[in-house]
Amino acid sequence: MEYQPTHVIHLPLADFTNLEFHLLDTRPGVKPDAFVKELILHWLKIDMERFELRTNGQPVRGFQWKNV
């Protein structure tokens, strides 16, 4: 599911500029807007997994035991 932004995220100009300069050094060609979008999607995925663990407990891996 593609992220559809509904609210603008406001970053202070100094923070945005620091992020832009950092990306120029570490990830040439990556724009700050795309980086922030990727960061939010990553955070959201992890937060949803944590929520699932809190509500449903640990996932069952492999096969399930059945009472015979």
XYZ file of C-alpha atoms in Angstrom:
68
model
C 0.000 0.000 0.000
C 1.498 3.280 -1.095
C 1.623 6.095 1.451
C -0.807 8.891 0.660
C 0.173 12.032 2.588
C -2.763 13.907 4.053
C -0.922 16.419 6.232
C 2.170 18.416 5.537
C 5.116 17.646 7.798
C 6.809 20.847 8.852
C 10.531 20.726 9.542
C 12.386 23.784 10.734
C 14.567 25.228 7.978
C 17.753 24.554 9.943
C 16.843 20.872 10.417
C 15.872 20.498 6.768
C 19.149 22.077 5.656
C 21.163 19.843 7.994
C 19.351 16.801 6.608
C 19.959 17.942 3.044
C 23.697 18.431 3.638
C 23.930 15.102 5.452
C 22.242 13.342 2.527
C 24.606 15.033 0.061
C 27.519 13.456 1.936
C 26.043 10.039 2.661
C 23.445 9.379 -0.069
C 24.143 11.437 -3.185
C 21.039 11.964 -5.288
C 18.523 11.310 -2.479
C 16.191 14.227 -1.839
C 15.197 15.061 1.760
C 11.481 14.674 0.961
C 11.961 11.121 -0.341
C 14.197 10.280 2.625
C 11.622 11.489 5.159
C 8.881 9.526 3.374
C 11.031 6.370 3.471
C 11.819 6.968 7.140
C 8.133 7.368 8.045
C 7.156 4.209 6.157
C 9.916 2.273 7.938
C 8.841 3.600 11.338
C 5.191 2.816 10.596
C 5.996 -0.784 9.612
C 7.949 -1.348 12.842
C 5.262 0.309 14.963
C 2.535 -1.854 13.403
C 4.596 -4.995 14.101
C 5.055 -3.947 17.730
C 1.317 -3.304 18.026
C 0.554 -6.770 16.642
C 2.940 -8.343 19.151
C 1.318 -6.454 22.037
C -2.202 -7.466 21.021
C -1.689 -10.990 19.640
C 1.467 -12.177 21.379
C 4.389 -13.868 19.661
C 3.688 -15.169 16.142
C 3.487 -18.906 15.632
C 6.337 -20.039 13.390
C 6.608 -23.343 11.591
C 3.703 -25.690 12.181
C 0.941 -25.573 14.724
C 0.405 -28.322 17.285
C -2.983 -29.928 17.200
C -4.505 -31.896 20.043
C -5.109 -35.414 18.778
